[in-house]
């Protein structure tokens, strides 16, 4: 709040109003109740609920570029599939993003399509699909345009091996 008295200018902080604990809801143009804006609420995507349990879990891989300027350069990928969400997170050498994904099962593959960028690089939106997970003889593999040809590991016909935790 600004108060001017003669030649004196006073700046004061406006009184703070406590925020209501009620959850704010968005209303769509059709009048349907939308999603909660409560920051503690989890976002749920319908495709996450219909994925078979065999695909649910956390997948992790590290992609190394080897020694660059005396440093071991590379980046880690984590894809997590729960009943509520599917996220992909990458961090490391020239790589940082968190994306929310949707999924579709196609035979022995799980096709993960970009839904929205949570933070970091936004390239995933242009990838169709963003990731493909494959399962073969108890091992899991990932394919993605995020993984460039400069990484030291070379892919199999199914992609790069990725570890799965339940």
Short mmCIF file of N, CA and C in Angstrom, two decimals:
data_model
loop_
_atom_site.label_atom_id
_atom_site.label_comp_id
_atom_site.label_asym_id
_atom_site.label_seq_id
_atom_site.Cartn_x
_atom_site.Cartn_y
_atom_site.Cartn_z
N UNK A 1 0.85 -1.15 0.00
CA UNK A 1 0.00 0.00 0.00
C UNK A 1 0.90 1.22 0.00
N UNK A 2 0.56 2.22 -0.82
CA UNK A 2 1.34 3.45 -0.89
C UNK A 2 0.51 4.58 -0.28
N UNK A 3 1.12 5.33 0.62
CA UNK A 3 0.47 6.48 1.24
C UNK A 3 1.35 7.69 1.01
N UNK A 4 0.76 8.77 0.47
CA UNK A 4 1.51 10.01 0.25
C UNK A 4 0.95 11.06 1.19
N UNK A 5 1.82 11.64 2.02
CA UNK A 5 1.44 12.71 2.93
C UNK A 5 2.41 13.85 2.69
N UNK A 6 1.91 14.91 2.04
CA UNK A 6 2.79 16.03 1.71
C UNK A 6 3.88 15.53 0.79
N UNK A 7 5.15 15.69 1.20
CA UNK A 7 6.27 15.23 0.39
C UNK A 7 6.82 13.90 0.89
N UNK A 8 6.13 13.27 1.84
CA UNK A 8 6.58 12.00 2.42
C UNK A 8 5.85 10.84 1.73
N UNK A 9 6.61 9.89 1.24
CA UNK A 9 6.06 8.72 0.58
C UNK A 9 6.29 7.53 1.51
N UNK A 10 5.23 6.85 1.88
CA UNK A 10 5.36 5.70 2.79
C UNK A 10 4.87 4.45 2.09
N UNK A 11 5.67 3.40 2.13
CA UNK A 11 5.29 2.11 1.58
C UNK A 11 5.00 1.18 2.75
N UNK A 12 3.85 0.60 2.75
CA UNK A 12 3.51 -0.35 3.81
C UNK A 12 3.02 -1.63 3.17
N UNK A 13 3.20 -2.70 3.86
CA UNK A 13 2.76 -4.00 3.39
C UNK A 13 1.26 -4.13 3.64
N UNK A 14 0.50 -4.59 2.64
CA UNK A 14 -0.93 -4.76 2.86
C UNK A 14 -1.18 -5.85 3.89
N UNK A 15 -2.29 -5.78 4.59
CA UNK A 15 -2.58 -6.81 5.59
C UNK A 15 -2.73 -8.17 4.91
N UNK A 16 -2.16 -9.19 5.53
CA UNK A 16 -2.24 -10.54 4.98
C UNK A 16 -3.54 -11.19 5.38
N UNK A 17 -4.16 -11.86 4.42
CA UNK A 17 -5.38 -12.61 4.70
C UNK A 17 -5.03 -14.08 4.66
N UNK A 18 -5.43 -14.83 5.67
CA UNK A 18 -5.13 -16.26 5.64
C UNK A 18 -5.88 -16.94 4.50
N UNK A 19 -5.20 -17.87 3.86
CA UNK A 19 -5.84 -18.61 2.77
C UNK A 19 -6.76 -19.67 3.35
N UNK A 20 -7.84 -19.89 2.67
CA UNK A 20 -8.80 -20.90 3.10
C UNK A 20 -8.19 -22.28 2.93
N UNK A 21 -8.52 -23.19 3.79
CA UNK A 21 -8.02 -24.56 3.67
C UNK A 21 -8.84 -25.38 2.69
N UNK A 22 -9.92 -24.79 2.21
CA UNK A 22 -10.76 -25.51 1.25
C UNK A 22 -9.99 -25.77 -0.02
N UNK A 23 -10.30 -26.85 -0.67
CA UNK A 23 -9.67 -27.19 -1.93
C UNK A 23 -10.36 -26.38 -3.02
N UNK A 24 -9.55 -25.73 -3.85
CA UNK A 24 -10.08 -24.94 -4.96
C UNK A 24 -10.32 -25.89 -6.12
N UNK A 25 -11.46 -25.78 -6.74
CA UNK A 25 -11.75 -26.64 -7.88
C UNK A 25 -11.94 -25.81 -9.13
N UNK A 26 -11.45 -26.34 -10.23
CA UNK A 26 -11.66 -25.68 -11.51
C UNK A 26 -12.98 -26.15 -12.09
N UNK A 27 -13.66 -25.28 -12.77
CA UNK A 27 -14.90 -25.65 -13.42
C UNK A 27 -14.69 -25.46 -14.92
N UNK A 28 -14.96 -26.51 -15.67
CA UNK A 28 -14.78 -26.44 -17.11
C UNK A 28 -15.88 -25.59 -17.73
N UNK A 29 -15.73 -25.31 -19.01
CA UNK A 29 -16.72 -24.50 -19.72
C UNK A 29 -18.10 -25.14 -19.70
N UNK A 30 -18.14 -26.47 -19.61
CA UNK A 30 -19.42 -27.17 -19.59
C UNK A 30 -20.02 -27.22 -18.18
N UNK A 31 -19.28 -26.71 -17.20
CA UNK A 31 -19.80 -26.71 -15.84
C UNK A 31 -19.42 -27.95 -15.05
N UNK A 32 -18.63 -28.84 -15.64
CA UNK A 32 -18.20 -30.03 -14.90
C UNK A 32 -17.13 -29.64 -13.90
N UNK A 33 -17.11 -30.31 -12.77
CA UNK A 33 -16.08 -30.04 -11.79
C UNK A 33 -14.78 -30.63 -12.31
N UNK A 34 -13.72 -29.84 -12.23
CA UNK A 34 -12.42 -30.27 -12.74
C UNK A 34 -11.54 -30.82 -11.65
N UNK A 35 -10.26 -30.75 -11.87
CA UNK A 35 -9.27 -31.32 -10.98
C UNK A 35 -8.93 -30.38 -9.84
N UNK A 36 -8.61 -30.92 -8.71
CA UNK A 36 -8.26 -30.16 -7.53
C UNK A 36 -6.95 -29.42 -7.74
N UNK A 37 -6.86 -28.21 -7.18
CA UNK A 37 -5.61 -27.46 -7.23
C UNK A 37 -4.84 -27.63 -5.93
N UNK A 38 -5.30 -28.53 -5.08
CA UNK A 38 -4.62 -28.79 -3.82
C UNK A 38 -3.25 -29.36 -4.15
N UNK A 39 -2.15 -28.68 -3.75
CA UNK A 39 -0.82 -29.14 -4.15
C UNK A 39 -0.47 -30.51 -3.58
N UNK A 40 -1.17 -30.97 -2.56
CA UNK A 40 -0.86 -32.28 -1.99
C UNK A 40 -1.60 -33.40 -2.71
N UNK A 41 -2.56 -33.05 -3.55
CA UNK A 41 -3.32 -34.06 -4.28
C UNK A 41 -2.47 -34.62 -5.41
N UNK A 42 -2.60 -35.92 -5.67
CA UNK A 42 -1.86 -36.53 -6.77
C UNK A 42 -2.68 -36.42 -8.04
N UNK A 43 -1.99 -36.18 -9.15
CA UNK A 43 -2.64 -36.13 -10.44
C UNK A 43 -2.77 -37.56 -10.94
N UNK A 44 -3.91 -37.92 -11.43
CA UNK A 44 -4.13 -39.27 -11.90
C UNK A 44 -4.50 -39.24 -13.37
N UNK A 45 -3.83 -40.06 -14.16
CA UNK A 45 -4.15 -40.14 -15.57
C UNK A 45 -4.81 -41.49 -15.84
N UNK A 46 -5.92 -41.51 -16.58
CA UNK A 46 -6.67 -42.75 -16.80
C UNK A 46 -5.85 -43.89 -17.36
N UNK A 47 -4.87 -43.62 -18.24
CA UNK A 47 -4.12 -44.72 -18.85
C UNK A 47 -3.27 -45.46 -17.82
N UNK A 48 -2.89 -44.80 -16.72
CA UNK A 48 -2.08 -45.45 -15.70
C UNK A 48 -2.86 -46.55 -14.99
N UNK A 49 -4.17 -46.41 -14.90
CA UNK A 49 -5.01 -47.38 -14.19
C UNK A 49 -5.21 -48.67 -14.96
N UNK A 50 -5.14 -48.61 -16.28
CA UNK A 50 -5.44 -49.79 -17.09
C UNK A 50 -4.19 -50.58 -17.52
N UNK A 51 -3.04 -50.16 -17.08
CA UNK A 51 -1.81 -50.86 -17.42
C UNK A 51 -1.72 -52.13 -16.58
N UNK A 52 -1.40 -53.27 -17.20
CA UNK A 52 -1.24 -54.50 -16.42
C UNK A 52 -0.16 -54.34 -15.34
N UNK A 53 -0.36 -55.01 -14.22
CA UNK A 53 0.55 -54.91 -13.08
C UNK A 53 1.99 -55.28 -13.44
N UNK A 54 2.18 -56.13 -14.43
CA UNK A 54 3.54 -56.54 -14.80
C UNK A 54 4.39 -55.37 -15.29
N UNK A 55 3.76 -54.30 -15.78
CA UNK A 55 4.49 -53.14 -16.25
C UNK A 55 4.75 -52.12 -15.16
N UNK A 56 4.01 -52.19 -14.07
CA UNK A 56 4.14 -51.17 -13.03
C UNK A 56 5.44 -51.36 -12.25
N UNK A 57 6.08 -50.25 -11.91
CA UNK A 57 7.35 -50.28 -11.18
C UNK A 57 8.22 -49.12 -11.62
N UNK A 58 9.47 -49.17 -11.18
CA UNK A 58 10.43 -48.11 -11.51
C UNK A 58 11.52 -48.72 -12.38
N UNK A 59 11.78 -48.07 -13.50
CA UNK A 59 12.79 -48.50 -14.46
C UNK A 59 13.93 -47.49 -14.43
N UNK A 60 15.17 -47.97 -14.38
CA UNK A 60 16.31 -47.06 -14.32
C UNK A 60 17.42 -47.52 -15.26
N UNK A 61 18.08 -46.54 -15.84
CA UNK A 61 19.23 -46.82 -16.71
C UNK A 61 20.18 -45.63 -16.64
N UNK A 62 21.45 -45.90 -16.91
CA UNK A 62 22.46 -44.84 -16.98
C UNK A 62 23.11 -44.92 -18.36
N UNK A 63 23.16 -43.80 -19.04
CA UNK A 63 23.75 -43.74 -20.38
C UNK A 63 25.03 -42.92 -20.31
N UNK A 64 26.17 -43.58 -20.52
CA UNK A 64 27.47 -42.94 -20.38
C UNK A 64 28.01 -42.51 -21.75
N UNK A 65 28.63 -41.33 -21.76
CA UNK A 65 29.33 -40.84 -22.95
C UNK A 65 30.83 -41.08 -22.81
N UNK A 66 31.24 -41.63 -21.65
CA UNK A 66 32.66 -41.84 -21.40
C UNK A 66 33.29 -40.60 -20.81
N UNK A 67 34.61 -40.51 -20.96
CA UNK A 67 35.37 -39.40 -20.40
C UNK A 67 35.30 -38.18 -21.31
N UNK A 68 34.78 -37.08 -20.76
CA UNK A 68 34.74 -35.81 -21.49
C UNK A 68 35.39 -34.77 -20.59
N UNK A 69 36.53 -34.23 -21.02
CA UNK A 69 37.28 -33.22 -20.27
C UNK A 69 37.59 -33.70 -18.85
N UNK A 70 38.00 -34.97 -18.75
CA UNK A 70 38.40 -35.51 -17.45
C UNK A 70 37.24 -35.91 -16.56
N UNK A 71 36.03 -35.83 -17.03
CA UNK A 71 34.85 -36.21 -16.25
C UNK A 71 34.12 -37.36 -16.93
N UNK A 72 33.57 -38.27 -16.13
CA UNK A 72 32.73 -39.32 -16.69
C UNK A 72 31.36 -38.69 -16.95
N UNK A 73 31.05 -38.45 -18.21
CA UNK A 73 29.80 -37.77 -18.58
C UNK A 73 28.74 -38.78 -18.96
N UNK A 74 27.53 -38.51 -18.53
CA UNK A 74 26.41 -39.37 -18.86
C UNK A 74 25.15 -38.84 -18.19
N UNK A 75 24.07 -39.59 -18.33
CA UNK A 75 22.82 -39.16 -17.70
C UNK A 75 22.00 -40.38 -17.30
N UNK A 76 21.18 -40.16 -16.29
CA UNK A 76 20.35 -41.25 -15.78
C UNK A 76 18.90 -41.03 -16.20
N UNK A 77 18.22 -42.13 -16.48
CA UNK A 77 16.81 -42.13 -16.85
C UNK A 77 16.05 -42.94 -15.82
N UNK A 78 14.92 -42.41 -15.39
CA UNK A 78 14.02 -43.12 -14.48
C UNK A 78 12.61 -43.00 -15.04
N UNK A 79 11.99 -44.12 -15.31
CA UNK A 79 10.59 -44.15 -15.73
C UNK A 79 9.84 -44.85 -14.61
N UNK A 80 8.84 -44.17 -14.06
CA UNK A 80 8.07 -44.75 -12.96
C UNK A 80 6.61 -44.86 -13.36
N UNK A 81 6.08 -46.07 -13.20
CA UNK A 81 4.70 -46.36 -13.56
C UNK A 81 3.97 -46.81 -12.31
N UNK A 82 2.97 -46.04 -11.89
CA UNK A 82 2.16 -46.39 -10.72
C UNK A 82 0.70 -46.46 -11.15
N UNK A 83 -0.19 -46.72 -10.19
CA UNK A 83 -1.62 -46.73 -10.48
C UNK A 83 -2.14 -45.33 -10.82
N UNK A 84 -1.39 -44.30 -10.42
CA UNK A 84 -1.87 -42.93 -10.60
C UNK A 84 -1.16 -42.17 -11.72
N UNK A 85 0.14 -42.38 -11.87
CA UNK A 85 0.89 -41.58 -12.84
C UNK A 85 1.95 -42.40 -13.55
N UNK A 86 2.40 -41.84 -14.67
CA UNK A 86 3.53 -42.39 -15.40
C UNK A 86 4.45 -41.20 -15.65
N UNK A 87 5.67 -41.26 -15.12
CA UNK A 87 6.60 -40.15 -15.31
C UNK A 87 7.95 -40.66 -15.82
N UNK A 88 8.60 -39.80 -16.57
CA UNK A 88 9.97 -40.05 -17.01
C UNK A 88 10.80 -38.89 -16.51
N UNK A 89 11.94 -39.22 -15.90
CA UNK A 89 12.82 -38.20 -15.33
C UNK A 89 14.24 -38.50 -15.81
N UNK A 90 14.92 -37.46 -16.31
CA UNK A 90 16.31 -37.62 -16.73
C UNK A 90 17.13 -36.50 -16.14
N UNK A 91 18.33 -36.85 -15.72
CA UNK A 91 19.25 -35.82 -15.22
C UNK A 91 20.68 -36.26 -15.43
N UNK A 92 21.51 -35.29 -15.74
CA UNK A 92 22.92 -35.58 -15.95
C UNK A 92 23.52 -34.64 -16.98
N UNK A 93 24.53 -35.13 -17.68
CA UNK A 93 25.28 -34.34 -18.65
C UNK A 93 24.37 -33.83 -19.76
N UNK A 94 24.17 -32.53 -19.81
CA UNK A 94 23.35 -31.86 -20.81
C UNK A 94 21.96 -32.48 -20.97
N UNK A 95 21.39 -32.95 -19.84
CA UNK A 95 20.08 -33.60 -19.90
C UNK A 95 19.35 -33.34 -18.59
N UNK A 96 18.14 -32.79 -18.67
CA UNK A 96 17.32 -32.59 -17.48
C UNK A 96 15.87 -32.37 -17.91
N UNK A 97 15.01 -33.29 -17.51
CA UNK A 97 13.58 -33.10 -17.76
C UNK A 97 12.78 -34.03 -16.86
N UNK A 98 11.53 -33.66 -16.65
CA UNK A 98 10.53 -34.53 -16.02
C UNK A 98 9.28 -34.39 -16.89
N UNK A 99 8.80 -35.51 -17.44
CA UNK A 99 7.62 -35.52 -18.28
C UNK A 99 6.58 -36.47 -17.71
N UNK A 100 5.32 -36.12 -17.88
CA UNK A 100 4.23 -37.03 -17.56
C UNK A 100 3.83 -37.71 -18.86
N UNK A 101 3.57 -39.01 -18.78
CA UNK A 101 3.32 -39.80 -19.98
C UNK A 101 1.97 -40.52 -19.88
N UNK A 102 1.47 -40.94 -21.03
CA UNK A 102 0.33 -41.85 -21.08
C UNK A 102 0.86 -43.14 -21.70
N UNK A 103 0.09 -44.23 -21.56
CA UNK A 103 0.62 -45.51 -22.01
C UNK A 103 -0.43 -46.34 -22.74
N UNK A 104 0.09 -47.22 -23.61
CA UNK A 104 -0.75 -48.17 -24.32
C UNK A 104 0.07 -49.45 -24.49
N UNK A 105 -0.54 -50.58 -24.17
CA UNK A 105 0.12 -51.87 -24.34
C UNK A 105 -0.05 -52.33 -25.78
N UNK A 106 1.05 -52.80 -26.36
CA UNK A 106 1.02 -53.34 -27.72
C UNK A 106 1.88 -54.60 -27.74
N UNK A 107 1.27 -55.74 -27.54
CA UNK A 107 2.01 -57.01 -27.48
C UNK A 107 2.95 -57.03 -26.29
N UNK A 108 4.25 -57.22 -26.55
CA UNK A 108 5.24 -57.24 -25.47
C UNK A 108 5.89 -55.87 -25.26
N UNK A 109 5.20 -54.84 -25.74
CA UNK A 109 5.73 -53.47 -25.62
C UNK A 109 4.74 -52.57 -24.90
N UNK A 110 5.29 -51.59 -24.21
CA UNK A 110 4.49 -50.54 -23.59
C UNK A 110 4.88 -49.24 -24.28
N UNK A 111 3.95 -48.64 -24.98
CA UNK A 111 4.19 -47.42 -25.73
C UNK A 111 3.88 -46.23 -24.81
N UNK A 112 4.88 -45.41 -24.52
CA UNK A 112 4.73 -44.27 -23.62
C UNK A 112 4.76 -42.99 -24.45
N UNK A 113 3.65 -42.28 -24.42
CA UNK A 113 3.48 -41.07 -25.22
C UNK A 113 3.49 -39.85 -24.32
N UNK A 114 4.11 -38.79 -24.80
CA UNK A 114 4.21 -37.53 -24.05
C UNK A 114 2.83 -36.99 -23.74
N UNK A 115 2.60 -36.64 -22.49
CA UNK A 115 1.36 -36.02 -22.07
C UNK A 115 1.59 -34.56 -21.73
N UNK A 116 2.61 -34.30 -20.86
CA UNK A 116 2.97 -32.91 -20.57
C UNK A 116 4.35 -32.86 -19.92
N UNK A 117 5.00 -31.72 -20.11
CA UNK A 117 6.30 -31.48 -19.50
C UNK A 117 6.09 -30.90 -18.12
N UNK A 118 6.72 -31.48 -17.12
CA UNK A 118 6.64 -30.97 -15.75
C UNK A 118 7.76 -29.95 -15.53
N UNK A 119 8.97 -30.28 -16.00
CA UNK A 119 10.09 -29.34 -15.89
C UNK A 119 11.20 -29.75 -16.87
N UNK A 120 12.10 -28.80 -17.11
CA UNK A 120 13.27 -29.08 -17.94
C UNK A 120 13.00 -29.04 -19.43
N UNK A 121 13.86 -29.76 -20.18
CA UNK A 121 13.76 -29.77 -21.64
C UNK A 121 12.37 -30.21 -22.10
N UNK A 122 11.91 -29.61 -23.17
CA UNK A 122 10.55 -29.85 -23.66
C UNK A 122 10.51 -30.63 -24.98
N UNK A 123 11.61 -31.26 -25.35
CA UNK A 123 11.69 -31.99 -26.63
C UNK A 123 10.75 -33.19 -26.72
N UNK A 124 10.37 -33.75 -25.57
CA UNK A 124 9.55 -34.95 -25.57
C UNK A 124 8.23 -34.80 -26.28
N UNK A 125 7.69 -33.59 -26.30
CA UNK A 125 6.41 -33.32 -26.94
C UNK A 125 6.43 -33.68 -28.42
N UNK A 126 7.57 -33.50 -29.07
CA UNK A 126 7.68 -33.77 -30.50
C UNK A 126 7.95 -35.24 -30.82
N UNK A 127 8.24 -36.05 -29.82
CA UNK A 127 8.57 -37.46 -30.05
C UNK A 127 7.30 -38.30 -30.06
N UNK A 128 7.16 -39.12 -31.08
CA UNK A 128 5.97 -39.96 -31.23
C UNK A 128 6.39 -41.41 -31.39
N UNK A 129 6.43 -42.23 -30.40
CA UNK A 129 6.21 -41.98 -28.97
C UNK A 129 7.49 -41.47 -28.31
N UNK A 130 7.36 -41.08 -27.05
CA UNK A 130 8.54 -40.59 -26.32
C UNK A 130 9.43 -41.76 -25.89
N UNK A 131 8.81 -42.85 -25.43
CA UNK A 131 9.56 -44.05 -25.01
C UNK A 131 8.78 -45.29 -25.42
N UNK A 132 9.53 -46.37 -25.65
CA UNK A 132 8.95 -47.69 -25.83
C UNK A 132 9.69 -48.62 -24.88
N UNK A 133 8.95 -49.26 -23.98
CA UNK A 133 9.52 -50.28 -23.10
C UNK A 133 9.17 -51.63 -23.69
N UNK A 134 10.14 -52.55 -23.71
CA UNK A 134 9.92 -53.90 -24.21
C UNK A 134 10.37 -54.89 -23.16
N UNK A 135 9.73 -56.05 -23.15
CA UNK A 135 10.11 -57.13 -22.23
C UNK A 135 10.42 -58.37 -23.05
N UNK A 136 11.56 -59.01 -22.72
CA UNK A 136 11.94 -60.23 -23.42
C UNK A 136 12.76 -61.10 -22.47
N UNK A 137 12.31 -62.31 -22.23
CA UNK A 137 13.00 -63.27 -21.36
C UNK A 137 13.37 -62.67 -20.00
N UNK A 138 12.44 -61.95 -19.39
CA UNK A 138 12.67 -61.38 -18.07
C UNK A 138 13.52 -60.12 -18.03
N UNK A 139 13.96 -59.66 -19.18
CA UNK A 139 14.75 -58.43 -19.25
C UNK A 139 13.91 -57.33 -19.90
N UNK A 140 14.22 -56.09 -19.53
CA UNK A 140 13.48 -54.94 -20.05
C UNK A 140 14.41 -54.06 -20.88
N UNK A 141 13.84 -53.43 -21.90
CA UNK A 141 14.59 -52.59 -22.82
C UNK A 141 13.82 -51.29 -23.06
N UNK A 142 14.56 -50.24 -23.40
CA UNK A 142 13.95 -48.95 -23.69
C UNK A 142 14.47 -48.43 -25.03
N UNK A 143 13.56 -47.80 -25.77
CA UNK A 143 13.91 -47.09 -27.00
C UNK A 143 13.38 -45.67 -26.87
N UNK A 144 14.16 -44.70 -27.33
CA UNK A 144 13.74 -43.31 -27.27
C UNK A 144 14.68 -42.44 -28.09
N UNK A 145 14.13 -41.38 -28.65
CA UNK A 145 14.97 -40.40 -29.34
C UNK A 145 15.85 -39.64 -28.36
N UNK A 146 15.50 -39.65 -27.06
CA UNK A 146 16.34 -39.00 -26.05
C UNK A 146 17.73 -39.63 -26.03
N UNK A 147 17.81 -40.92 -26.32
CA UNK A 147 19.08 -41.65 -26.25
C UNK A 147 19.79 -41.51 -27.59
N UNK A 148 20.82 -40.69 -27.61
CA UNK A 148 21.50 -40.45 -28.89
C UNK A 148 22.58 -41.49 -29.16
N UNK A 149 23.08 -41.51 -30.38
CA UNK A 149 24.07 -42.48 -30.81
C UNK A 149 25.44 -42.31 -30.18
N UNK A 150 25.66 -41.23 -29.42
CA UNK A 150 26.97 -40.99 -28.80
C UNK A 150 27.17 -41.73 -27.49
N UNK A 151 26.12 -42.37 -26.95
CA UNK A 151 26.31 -43.12 -25.70
C UNK A 151 27.16 -44.35 -25.99
N UNK A 152 27.93 -44.77 -24.98
CA UNK A 152 28.87 -45.87 -25.18
C UNK A 152 28.17 -47.21 -25.41
N UNK A 153 27.11 -47.47 -24.67
CA UNK A 153 26.39 -48.74 -24.84
C UNK A 153 25.71 -48.75 -26.20
N UNK A 154 25.68 -49.88 -26.81
CA UNK A 154 24.99 -50.01 -28.10
C UNK A 154 23.71 -50.79 -27.89
N UNK A 155 22.64 -50.39 -28.58
CA UNK A 155 21.35 -51.05 -28.36
C UNK A 155 21.28 -52.43 -29.01
N UNK A 156 20.40 -53.26 -28.44
CA UNK A 156 20.06 -54.53 -29.07
C UNK A 156 18.92 -54.23 -30.05
N UNK A 157 18.38 -55.24 -30.66
CA UNK A 157 17.24 -55.04 -31.57
C UNK A 157 16.04 -54.48 -30.81
N UNK A 158 15.94 -54.74 -29.49
CA UNK A 158 14.82 -54.25 -28.69
C UNK A 158 15.09 -52.90 -28.04
N UNK A 159 16.33 -52.44 -28.09
CA UNK A 159 16.69 -51.16 -27.48
C UNK A 159 17.79 -51.32 -26.46
N UNK A 160 17.90 -50.34 -25.56
CA UNK A 160 18.91 -50.34 -24.50
C UNK A 160 18.33 -51.03 -23.27
N UNK A 161 19.16 -51.85 -22.62
CA UNK A 161 18.66 -52.54 -21.43
C UNK A 161 18.39 -51.53 -20.31
N UNK A 162 17.30 -51.75 -19.59
CA UNK A 162 16.89 -50.89 -18.48
C UNK A 162 16.50 -51.79 -17.32
N UNK A 163 16.91 -51.43 -16.11
CA UNK A 163 16.62 -52.25 -14.93
C UNK A 163 15.24 -51.90 -14.38
N UNK A 164 14.55 -52.91 -13.85
CA UNK A 164 13.22 -52.69 -13.27
C UNK A 164 13.21 -53.07 -11.81
N UNK A 165 12.66 -52.15 -10.98
CA UNK A 165 12.39 -52.42 -9.58
C UNK A 165 10.88 -52.51 -9.43
N UNK A 166 10.40 -53.39 -8.60
CA UNK A 166 8.94 -53.48 -8.39
C UNK A 166 8.46 -52.50 -7.36
#
